[in-house]
Amino acid sequence: MTRIASPSDEDYSHEPPNLSLCGDSYFFSGRFRSYGRVPKALEENNEMNFDHVRGESTAEYIVLGPNERYFRCRRIREGEVAAMNSSDLEDYEQVTDFCDDHQVERPAFLCFGPYGTFYIRSEDGAEKWSLPADTVRDALQVTPGAAQSGASSLWLGAGDSWVVQYRDGSFRFDLRGRYAALERALRQAQEEGVRISGLALNPLDAYSYACVFSDGLVEYEAGQAGFDGKEFEKWCEDNFELKELHKLLAEISEATNRNH
């Protein structure tokens, strides 16, 4: 799908950064920079790196799925084309149909899990999913025939593991014994009332994940995906604007201490 319009007419700054891991591939979509190592079906030399401050695209949103499937939306800075979708969703016809029905260029949220599972949500709140019955019950907390849930994001991982964040900011998870280091971080975040700002579970590697919390904490285990940790931390700092966040939190903490 290609939408013809003047790119300068619209502001997409509300679109959040996105993390995606799948097998030995990864892609991190940000406001200032997007980069990753992707399947050859997407890019012949595997490596992709986009500077959205000076480059021709203002956004590169790529969600990776098993069997080299992917969803891609590009936003172009100049010319007549505002958005271009060039996705390979051969195993996910329901996702294609959903995007057509709801005129979705870039979903508010999309995640591909193992065995053809997925969850997608549009900006207008419509949802579609293909999930195991217990994930529908325990994560989305709806009956099997429901078309709507209270979920904002549902991240799917290896062995039917999942993390769900609801629209009120609370979250639940069942990692089924996988992603052990992440489980500890999620429990601590729950105790402290911290939200998830960005997350990816690698559906093909039960040790590989990346997570950014609303208090600025970044947790990851590259695993099979093999991304460089220091580069990822720098990308998070810039694209989640963590320096500003840490400065704000320090000021709040200092003010709180002064008042005691």
Backbone as a ProteinNet text record, in pm:
[ID]
protein_1_A
[PRIMARY]
MTRIASPSDEDYSHEPPNLSLCGDSYFFSGRFRSYGRVPKALEENNEMNFDHVRGESTAEYIVLGPNERYFRCRRIREGEVAAMNSSDLEDYEQVTDFCDDHQVERPAFLCFGPYGTFYIRSEDGAEKWSLPADTVRDALQVTPGAAQSGASSLWLGAGDSWVVQYRDGSFRFDLRGRYAALERALRQAQEEGVRISGLALNPLDAYSYACVFSDGLVEYEAGQAGFDGKEFEKWCEDNFELKELHKLLAEISEATNRNH
[TERTIARY]
85.6	0	88.9	61.7	133.2	32	54.9	-37.5	27.7	-43.6	5.9	-44.7	44.8	9.7	137.7	123.3	241.7	292.5	414.7	466.5	469.8	484.5	499.3	367.1	256.1	124.2	95.7	165.1	128.7	247.5	215	316.8	305.6	415.4	414.2	499.6	527.2	616.3	557.2	424.7	362.2	390.7	440	464.9	587.1	570.4	679.4	789	908.9	1012.2	961.6	1018.2	974.2	1094.8	1087.7	1193.8	1141	1221.5	1179.5	1298.6	1279.6	1382	1318.7	1393	1344.5	1461.7	1491.6	1605.6	1733.9	1809.7	1935.6	1918	1793.7	1765.7	1711.8	1730.1	1675.2	1653.2	1559.4	1542.7	1485.6	1548.1	1505.8	1461.8	1333.5	1275.7	1265.7	1329.7	1330	1295.1	1280	1245	1365.2	1484.5	1604.2	1689.8	1686	1764.3	1693.1	1697.6	1648.2	1757.3	1776.1	1882.6	1858.8	1929.4	1919.8	1985.5	1981.5	2024.1	1899.4	1865.1	1736.7	1757.6	1655	1668.4	1696.6	1760	1794	1669.6	1557	1431.8	1396	1444.2	1415.2	1526.7	1650.6	1766.6	1879	1927	2022.8	2148.2	2200.9	2324.1	2296.4	2169.7	2126.3	2126.3	2223.1	2235.5	2152.7	2079.6	2003.9	2033	2049.3	2080.8	2024.7	1933.4	1866.3	1882.5	1928.6	1939.5	1816.4	1722.9	1597.8	1609.1	1721.8	1742.3	1784.2	1874.8	1928.1	1892.3	1846.5	1820.7	1688.7	1661.5	1540.2	1413.9	1426.7	1307.1	1298.8	1178	1158.2	1121.9	1087.4	1056.2	1073.2	1125.8	1135.3	1084.4	962.8	899.7	900.4	975.9	984.7	960.4	863.7	836.5	869.1	959	1007.2	926.1	903.5	834.5	909.7	870.8	934.1	920.5	1005.5	1004.2	1027.6	1106.5	1144.7	1025.2	916.1	802.3	827.5	770	791	682.3	662.1	576.7	667.4	649	734.1	652.2	673.8	615.8	726.3	741.6	839.5	764.9	817.3	765.2	876.1	842.4	941.5	934.3	1051.9	1057.8	1003.5	1037.2	1001.9	932.9	866.9	799	651.2	588.2	443.4	402	496.2	461.5	481.1	372.1	380.6	417.5	367.1	394.2	397.4	489.8	499.9	504.8	418.1	422.2	474.7	581.1	633.4	657	551.3	557.9	548.9	602.5	582.4	507.7	377.3	292	220.2	293	231.5	159	214.7	153.1	53.8	34.8	-46.8	-152.4	-235.8	-337.2	-432.1	-456.1	-547.5	-491.3	-358.6	-295.4	-313.3	-291.1	-309.8	-454	-549.1	-691.3	-725.9	-672.4	-697.6	-647.6	-527.6	-468.9	-549.9	-597.7	-681.3	-814.4	-877.2	-1010.4	-1006.9	-897.1	-888.9	-796.3	-754.2	-666.1	-544.5	-478.4	-362.5	-234.1	-161.1	-27	74.3	72.3	156.1	64.4	61.7	-25.7	18.3	-76.4	-40.1	45.8	20.3	102.4	89.6	202.5	203.1	313.9	281.2	383.2	351.2	454.2	443.1	506.5	435.6	490.2	522.8	556.4	584.3	455.6	468.8	356.4	241.6	272.9	168.1	85	125.9	50.4	84.2	-12.2	11.9	-90.3	-57.9	-152.9	-129.5	-238.4	-227.6	-337.9	-302.5	-399.6	-380.1	-491.2	-483.7	-498.6	-470.4	-480.2	-621.1	-722.7	-860.5	-909.8	-817.7	-851.9	-900.3	-915.8	-954.8	-841	-876.2	-775.4	-803.1	-698.3	-711.4	-600.9	-629.7	-527.4	-549.2	-441.9	-445.6	-354	-414.6	-341.6	-392.8	-309.4	-358.8	-471.6	-564.1	-681.9	-643.8	-537.9	-502.7	-439.5	-376.6	-323.6	-438.6	-540.3	-659.5	-723	-733.5	-797.7	-713.1	-583.9	-500.4	-435.7	-401.3	-334.8	-438.2	-518	-618.4	-737.8	-757.7	-865	-1002.7	-1024.8	-1155.5	-1199.7	-1324.6	-1378.7	-1334.1	-1338.3	-1285	-1344.2	-1471.3	-1532.6	-1517.3	-1449.3	-1439.3	-1355.3	-1385.9	-1309.3	-1232.5	-1257.4	-1192.1	-1137.9	-1027.7	-972	-927.7	-872.5	-818.8	-670	-613.4	-468.9	-425	-308.1	-240.7	-132.2	-60.2	48.9	50	77.6	93.5	215.8	321.3	445.6	447	478.6	472.8	613.5	642.5	776	774.5	889.9	906.2	816.7	768.7	693.7	567.2	497.2	370.5	387.2	507.2	527.3	471.7	438.1	380.1	399	393	386	277.7	182.9	76.4	76.5	59.3	42	-95.5	-170.5	-306.7	-308.2	-423.1	-432.2	-420.3	-435.9	-416.1	-270.3	-181.3	-38.4	7.6	-85.1	-46.2	-10	68.3	103.6	109	94.9	105.4	195.3	243.4	327.1	324.9	352.6	376.1	485.5	607.7	723.1	753.2	675.1	684.2	827.6	897.4	1033	1140	1102.5	1199.9	1235.9	1339.9	1382.1	1396.5	1474.5	1480.8	1521.5	1622.6	1668.3	1559.6	1483.4	1373.8	1264.5	1237.7	1132.7	1161.3	1286.9	1324.8	1300.8	1338.8	1322.6	1174.3	1092.1	948.8	884.2	924.9	868.1	901.7	1024.6	1067.2	989.7	973.2	900	755	694.1	556.7	546.6	642.7	643.2	655.9	731.2	757.4	658.7	562	462.3	518.1	623.3	688.2	623.3	609.5	551.6	660.7	618	707.8	697.7	811.4	812.3	836.6	911.5	939.5	990.4	953.7	992.6	994.9	1084.9	1082.4	1125.6	1048.6	1087.3	1122.2	1234.8	1271.3	1192.3	1098.6	1014.5	1089.7	1212.8	1291.4	1410.6	1420.8	1532.2	1484.2	1468.1	1408.3	1501.5	1618.3	1710.6	1725.4	1671.7	1699	1581.9	1610.1	1505	1567.9	1484.2	1527.4	1409.9	1437.1	1328.5	1372.9	1284.3	1306.8	1189	1218.6	1114.6	1095.3	979.1	945.7	1032.7	1107	1199.5	1339.3	1352.4	1479.7	1570.3	1529.7	1610.8	1604.6	1720.9	1729.7	1785	1711.8	1753.3	1755	1856.3	1858.4	1951.5	1927.5	2015.8	2012.3	2123	2120.9	2093.2	2153.7	2130.7	2157.9	2072.5	2088.2	2087.9	2010.8	1997.3	2131.4	2217.3	2355.6	2376.9	2281.5	2303	2405.6	2472.3	2574.7	2507.2	2537.8	2470.4	2494.4	2619.1	2651.5	2582.3	2579	2511	2361.5	2303.5	2161.7	2133.2	2217.7	2199.4	2201.8	2295	2304.9	2178.6	2132.5	2010.6	1891	1880.6	1771.4	1779.5	1900.9	1922	1872	1900.4	1862.5	1713.9	1665	1532	1419.9	1453	1356.9	1382.1	1482.4	1518.2	1539.9	1626.4	1647.1	1728.2	1816.3	1894.2	1800.4	1702.5	1605.3	1523.2	1488.3	1409.5	1488	1615.3	1698.6	1717.1	1733.1	1750.2	1623	1506.8	1379.1	1358.7	1388.5	1371.9	1464.1	1585.9	1680.8	1629.5	1571	1516.7	1398.4	1312.9	1198	1246.1	1346.5	1401.5	1462.5	1535	1600.4	1495	1389.6	1283.1	1210.4	1190	1122.8	1206.2	1337.7	1428.3	1433.5	1426.6	1430.3	1307.6	1195.4	1068.7	1050.3	1149.3	1137	1223.1
-119.4	0	124	214.5	342.2	454.1	548.9	661.9	786.7	849.5	970.4	1091	1171.5	1293.7	1371.4	1492.8	1572.3	1529.8	1475.9	1426.1	1531.2	1656.7	1761.7	1797.2	1743.8	1779	1716.5	1607.6	1533.3	1516.5	1504	1488.5	1347.2	1272	1134.6	1117.7	1228.8	1223.1	1140.6	1116.5	1036.2	887.5	847.2	705	661	563	527.4	446	441.8	350.2	206.5	118.4	-21.1	-114.8	-222.8	-323.7	-452.8	-517	-643.6	-738	-860.4	-965.2	-1091.2	-1161.5	-1290.1	-1373.5	-1481.3	-1564.6	-1483.7	-1483.7	-1408.2	-1269.3	-1225.6	-1092.9	-999.7	-870.6	-770.8	-640.4	-559.2	-425.3	-334.6	-217.8	-119.7	6.6	38.5	153	271.9	381.9	498.2	626.4	731.2	861.5	925.7	903.2	966.3	870.5	741.6	642.4	507.8	432.8	295.5	208.7	88.7	3.5	-142.2	-230.9	-371.9	-463	-591.7	-696.9	-777.6	-782.5	-837.6	-950.8	-1031.4	-1139.2	-1085.6	-1168.1	-1127.5	-1091.3	-1153.1	-1121.9	-974.4	-912.6	-770.5	-680.3	-725.4	-644.9	-740.4	-728.6	-826.2	-840.7	-728.4	-738.1	-745.6	-767.6	-791.5	-669.7	-580.8	-468.4	-348.4	-285.6	-164.5	-58.4	66.2	175.4	305.1	368.6	488.5	603.9	717.2	841.4	924.8	936.4	1006.9	1158.3	1203.4	1348.1	1406.9	1336.5	1388	1303.2	1179.9	1088.5	1114.4	1033.9	1056.8	1005.9	909.9	859.9	917.6	954	1006.3	894.8	777.2	661.9	534	431.4	296.1	201.3	156.4	67.3	-73.9	-164	-302.3	-395.9	-486.4	-590.9	-724.4	-798.6	-925.7	-1043.3	-1141.7	-1263.5	-1386.4	-1504.8	-1629.2	-1650	-1738	-1771.4	-1650.1	-1553.7	-1434.1	-1348	-1360	-1269.7	-1137.8	-1031.8	-901.7	-803.7	-704	-589.1	-467.6	-384.7	-265.9	-145.5	-35.6	93.3	198.1	266.1	375.2	506.7	608.9	743.6	826.3	890.1	960.3	1111	1174.6	1317.3	1407.9	1379.9	1471.5	1397.4	1473.1	1413.7	1393.9	1311.7	1294.4	1174.7	1088.7	965.7	986.6	978	998.3	870.3	756.4	628.4	515.8	421.9	304.4	179.3	84	-46.7	-148.5	-217.9	-324.9	-445.1	-516.5	-624.2	-760.3	-862.3	-1000.5	-1070.2	-1085.3	-1142.8	-1266.6	-1347.1	-1462.7	-1554.6	-1572.3	-1661.2	-1587.2	-1459.3	-1377.8	-1298.6	-1370.9	-1304	-1220.2	-1265.5	-1190.4	-1051.8	-1043	-913.6	-821.5	-876.2	-799.1	-750.4	-840.5	-804.1	-695.1	-709.9	-611	-473	-468.5	-340.3	-277.5	-361.7	-310.8	-259.2	-337.6	-301.8	-172.5	-151.8	-36	73.5	57.2	155.4	188.6	83.1	96.3	106.8	215.8	227.6	165.6	218.4	163.7	132.4	8.3	-24.5	48.2	69.8	120.7	17.9	-112.1	-219.3	-342.2	-412.8	-539	-627.8	-755.6	-854	-987.8	-1050	-1185.8	-1282.6	-1388.8	-1491.9	-1618.3	-1726	-1852.1	-1918	-2010.2	-2093.3	-2010.7	-1900.3	-1821.9	-1735.8	-1722.8	-1637.9	-1490.6	-1403.4	-1258.9	-1183.3	-1055.8	-961.5	-826.4	-762.5	-630.8	-540	-412.4	-311.2	-186.1	-125.6	-4	119.3	235.1	361.1	385.6	335.5	358.5	255.9	167.1	73.7	-62	-81.6	-213.3	-313	-439.7	-542	-667.7	-745.6	-877.5	-964.2	-1091.3	-1179.9	-1323.4	-1399	-1544.2	-1598.8	-1654.7	-1687.8	-1818.3	-1886.8	-2002.9	-1960.4	-2051	-2020.4	-1969.6	-2026.7	-1982.4	-1843.1	-1803.1	-1666.1	-1565.6	-1601.7	-1516.2	-1499.2	-1610.4	-1607.5	-1533.7	-1566.9	-1516.3	-1380.7	-1356.1	-1229.6	-1123.5	-1154.5	-1057.1	-1051.6	-1160	-1168.2	-1144.8	-1212.7	-1207.1	-1349	-1364.2	-1494.5	-1524.7	-1651.6	-1689.6	-1612.7	-1574.3	-1506.6	-1356	-1299.6	-1153.6	-1093.4	-968.7	-897.3	-779.7	-748.6	-634.9	-679.9	-620.5	-647.7	-515.4	-519.8	-399.5	-383.9	-465.2	-463.3	-342.4	-292.3	-191.6	-257.8	-353.6	-425.7	-570.3	-663	-804.1	-857.5	-883	-934.5	-1086.1	-1154.1	-1300	-1356.2	-1461.3	-1519.3	-1668.8	-1731.1	-1874.9	-1954.9	-2069	-2161.3	-2102.8	-2019.3	-1958.8	-1865.3	-1812.7	-1712.7	-1578.9	-1491.9	-1362.2	-1258.7	-1133.3	-1018.2	-926.8	-886.3	-797.3	-670.1	-557	-430.9	-374.9	-336.6	-288.8	-137.4	-87.1	55.8	144.9	85.3	164.2	162.7	97.4	96.1	-22.4	-97.8	-217.5	-329.4	-425.6	-536.6	-668.8	-777.3	-912.8	-991.8	-1106.8	-1189.2	-1334.1	-1420	-1561.9	-1605	-1606.1	-1637.9	-1787.8	-1866.8	-2013.9	-2064	-2000.9	-2045.5	-1996.3	-1915.8	-1863.9	-1719.3	-1666.5	-1526.5	-1494	-1576.4	-1570.2	-1431.9	-1371	-1239.9	-1134.9	-1145.3	-1051.3	-1068.3	-1191.7	-1216.8	-1141.4	-1143.9	-1071.7	-921.7	-867.6	-723.7	-685.7	-772.3	-743.8	-745.5	-840.8	-847.2	-720.5	-676.3	-555.8	-433.6	-425.7	-313.2	-312.3	-430.4	-439.9	-386.2	-426.5	-383.9	-231.9	-172.1	-28.2	54.6	-11.2	60.7	120.7	58.9	108.7	44.5	120.6	68	18.7	-55.2	-98.6	2.8	60.3	155.3	85.9	-22.7	-98.5	-236.7	-336.5	-474.5	-558.6	-654.1	-758.3	-888.8	-994.1	-1130.3	-1199.8	-1268	-1339.6	-1470.9	-1485.7	-1605.9	-1733.2	-1718.1	-1834.9	-1860.1	-1784.4	-1800.5	-1758	-1854.9	-1830.1	-1757.2	-1713	-1635.9	-1492.1	-1462.9	-1336.1	-1240.1	-1121.7	-1021.8	-883.2	-780.5	-642.4	-567.1	-487.6	-420.1	-282.9	-185.6	-50.1	-17.2	21.2	54.2	206	246.2	388.6	469.4	400.5	473	484	441.2	454.7	333.8	229.8	107.5	31.3	-11.3	-89.9	-227.6	-331	-469.4	-545	-630.1	-706.9	-827.4	-923.3	-1038.5	-1063.4	-1037.7	-1042.1	-1182.6	-1284.5	-1422.1	-1440.2	-1518.5	-1547.5	-1421.5	-1321.8	-1200	-1128.3	-1139.1	-1094.4	-945.4	-863	-718.6	-670.6	-561.1	-504.7	-429.5	-469.9	-413.5	-265.3	-221.8	-80	7.9	-40	35.6	44.4	-66	-67.1	29.8	30	121.7	267.5	298.9	436.3	470	374.6	397.3	423.1	344.3	363.7	502.2	541	671.5	784.4	772.7	877.8	870.9	751.2	739.8	730.6	686.2	694.4	819.6	898.7	1024.9	1004.1	905.8	865.7	966.7	1042.3	1143.3	1243.5	1290.1	1386.5	1324	1195.3	1125.3	1112.6	1070.2	1053.7	1188.2	1293.3	1427.1	1467.4	1441.4	1474.7	1395.8	1264.1	1179.8	1224.3	1265.9	1314	1442	1529.7	1655.3	1628	1533	1496.6	1438	1349.7	1285.6	1389.3	1484.5	1589.3	1677.4	1711.6	1794.2	1720.7	1591.3	1508.1	1501.5	1483.1	1475.1	1606.4	1718.7	1850.5	1872.9	1812.9	1834.3	1742.7	1653.7	1561.9	1609.8
0	0	0	-90.2	-96	-84.9	3.4	19	-38.7	-129.1	-192.8	-113.9	-65.6	7.7	30.1	74.5	107.5	244	251.9	379.2	489.5	451.9	553	620.9	566.1	620.2	756	788.4	908	1002.9	1130.1	1233.9	1291.2	1285.1	1334	1459	1526.5	1642.7	1758	1752.5	1858	1841.3	1724.2	1700.4	1781.1	1868.4	1960.4	1892.4	1952.1	1903.6	1912.6	1832.3	1831.6	1826.7	1904.4	1909.5	1847.7	1763.6	1703.5	1693.7	1743.1	1736.4	1677.6	1591.9	1541.9	1492.8	1565.4	1528.9	1534.4	1423.6	1422.6	1361.2	1350.1	1295.6	1404.2	1382.7	1475.5	1400.2	1449	1393.3	1500.6	1516.9	1615.2	1540	1549.7	1478.4	1573.6	1539.1	1627	1554.6	1632.2	1575.4	1506.1	1561	1507.1	1424.5	1461.7	1388.3	1395.4	1286.2	1283.9	1221.8	1276.8	1223.5	1261.5	1192.2	1229	1126.5	1158.7	1065.2	1032.3	905.3	863.5	762.6	736.8	638.2	498.2	415.3	278.5	197.4	232.6	162.5	175.9	281.1	308.2	258.4	273.6	232	194.8	70.8	16.3	103.1	154.4	233.9	383.9	420.8	559.3	651.3	633.6	727.3	679.5	774.5	741.6	846.7	803.2	896.1	838.2	910.5	859.8	957.7	904.6	981	947.8	1042.7	1014.6	1031.2	1081.8	1096	961.3	891.9	766	644.5	665.8	554	484	380.2	299.5	368.3	462	529.8	671.2	712.8	848.1	945.3	892.6	978.7	899.2	966.9	910.4	1018	1001	1098.9	1041	1103.9	1056.9	1174.1	1157	1255.9	1190.7	1253.4	1198.3	1251	1164.7	1204.9	1158.3	1208.2	1163.7	1012.5	958.7	815.4	725.5	778.1	703.2	661.6	734	710.8	784.8	733.2	798.2	755.5	841.3	809.1	803	699.5	686.4	642.6	709.7	668.9	670.4	557.2	545.1	532.8	597.4	577.4	512.4	400.7	319.5	346.1	350.7	385.5	275.2	148.5	40.1	-73.5	-159.9	-274.4	-246.5	-329.1	-322.2	-236	-201.5	-128.8	21	96.9	242.7	315.6	266.3	333.3	231.7	251.9	165	250.9	219.4	285.8	186	223.8	138.2	228.4	260.7	358.7	290.8	355.4	312.8	425.2	408.3	513.3	460.6	382.5	317.5	415.7	536.5	635.9	725.7	700.3	790.8	713.4	637.6	556.4	642.2	766.3	852.7	887.7	898.8	925.9	804.7	685.3	562.2	550.8	576.1	568.4	670.2	791.9	897.8	855.9	801.5	759.9	646.2	554.4	445.3	499.3	585.6	638.5	719	793.4	882.8	828.9	702.8	637	723.8	768.1	856.8	774.8	793.7	735.9	831.3	952.9	1059.6	1177.6	1224	1337.6	1464.1	1555.4	1687.6	1758.8	1730.3	1785.2	1696.1	1677	1602	1654.8	1676	1714.5	1649.9	1592.1	1539	1638.4	1673	1760.3	1682	1750.6	1681.9	1632.1	1538.5	1490.3	1433.6	1367	1302.2	1394.4	1521.6	1614.1	1589.4	1621.8	1608.6	1691.8	1717.2	1777.2	1711.2	1666.5	1602	1655.5	1672.2	1716.7	1632.6	1589	1508.7	1597.5	1540.5	1615.7	1668.2	1595.2	1637.8	1739.8	1786.4	1892.7	1846.3	1714.8	1663.8	1685.1	1705.8	1732.8	1650.7	1628.3	1565.8	1623	1643.4	1695.5	1651.7	1651.9	1635.9	1744.2	1849.2	1971.3	2031	2110.1	2185	2279.3	2303.9	2386.1	2524.8	2584.9	2720.2	2720.2	2609	2599.8	2588.4	2511.2	2500.1	2638.6	2710.3	2842.6	2945.6	2953.8	3063.8	3034.9	2907.9	2873.2	2833.3	2732.8	2687.9	2783.3	2858	2957.9	2896.3	2782.9	2717.1	2681.2	2644.7	2603.5	2460.3	2419	2286.6	2168.6	2175.1	2060.2	2058.7	2157.3	2168.3	2056.1	2022.4	1919.8	1978.5	2105.1	2171.9	2307	2349.2	2482	2542.5	2662.1	2725.5	2702.7	2610.1	2588.6	2506.9	2541.1	2461	2376.8	2437.9	2371.3	2418.9	2328.3	2364.5	2292.5	2369.5	2312.5	2325.2	2214.3	2207.8	2196	2275.3	2275.2	2252.8	2270.5	2248.5	2343.3	2294.7	2379.2	2438.2	2361.5	2406.1	2526.2	2547.4	2653.3	2605.5	2699.5	2662.6	2773.4	2731.5	2822	2765.7	2848.5	2803.5	2887.9	2822.4	2894.1	2856.4	2958.8	2936.4	2918.8	2879.5	2847.3	2970	3088.8	3211.7	3257.6	3178.5	3210.5	3291.5	3351.5	3427	3328.5	3374.3	3286	3361.8	3285.8	3337.7	3244.1	3290.8	3203.2	3246.3	3151.2	3176.1	3079.9	3130.1	3044.9	3039.9	3111.9	3106.1	3124.5	3218.4	3251.1	3155.9	3058.3	2962	2997.8	2931.4	2950.6	3100.4	3170.7	3317.9	3370.5	3308.8	3357.4	3338.7	3231.4	3207	3312	3349.8	3449.8	3578.8	3621.3	3744.2	3728.6	3613.2	3589.1	3583.6	3523.9	3514.9	3653.6	3737	3872.5	3951.2	3939	4010.1	3959	3827.6	3768.5	3816.4	3825.2	3875.5	4018	4101.1	4241.9	4253.5	4160.5	4167.2	4084.9	4021.3	3941.3	3814.3	3760.1	3638.5	3515.6	3409.2	3285	3189.7	3088.2	2980.5	2866.8	2826.6	2714.9	2582	2584.3	2462.3	2499	2419.5	2451.8	2325.6	2320.1	2217.5	2282.1	2258.6	2294	2163	2158.3	2035.8	2031.6	1936.8	1935.6	1900.5	1849	1809.1	1901.8	2010.5	2104.9	2243.5	2331.7	2463.9	2560.4	2512	2596.3	2546.9	2429.1	2361.9	2377.7	2433.5	2454.2	2464.9	2454	2476	2536.4	2639.9	2710.9	2760.9	2747.6	2800.7	2892.1	3015.2	3112.3	3119.8	3172.8	3176.6	3272	3361.8	3449.6	3388.7	3261.2	3191	3197.7	3272.3	3280.7	3148	3098.4	2975.2	3010	2974.1	3000.1	2867.8	2846.7	2721.8	2733.8	2649.6	2628.8	2479	2410.1	2263.2	2210.8	2273.1	2230.1	2081.9	2016.5	1873	1788.3	1829.8	1748.6	1732.8	1834.2	1821.3	1801.4	1847.5	1833.5	1935.1	1903.2	1990.6	2105.8	2229.5	2346.3	2365.1	2348.1	2369.1	2265.2	2141.5	2035.7	2066.1	2115.5	2150.2	2265.1	2366.2	2479.8	2433.5	2343.8	2290.5	2210.4	2130	2051.6	2144.4	2250.8	2347.4	2410.5	2448.4	2512.6	2422.5	2292.4	2197.8	2161.1	2128.5	2070	2173.5	2295.4	2405.4	2489.9	2446.4	2512.8	2663.3	2694.3	2833.7	2913.8	2846.8	2920.6	2985.9	2906.5	2958.6	3071.3	3053.3	3154.7	3284.9	3275	3395	3467	3388.1	3447.4	3523.7	3461.9	3525	3654.1	3648.6	3767	3880.4	3844.6	3945.5	4011.6	3930.3	3984.3	4077.9	4039.6	4124	4256.3	4246.5	4365.6	4459.4	4400.6	4480.7	4550.6	4476.5	4533	4645.5	4625.7	4726.9	4854.2	4836.4	4952.8	5029.8	4956.1	5021.4	5108	5064.6	5136.1	5256.5	5277.5	5393.1	5508.2
[MASK]
++++++++++++++++++++++++++++++++++++++++++++++++++++++++++++++++++++++++++++++++++++++++++++++++++++++++++++++++++++++++++++++++++++++++++++++++++++++++++++++++++++++++++++++++++++++++++++++++++++++++++++++++++++++++++++++++++++++++++++++++++++++++++++++++++++

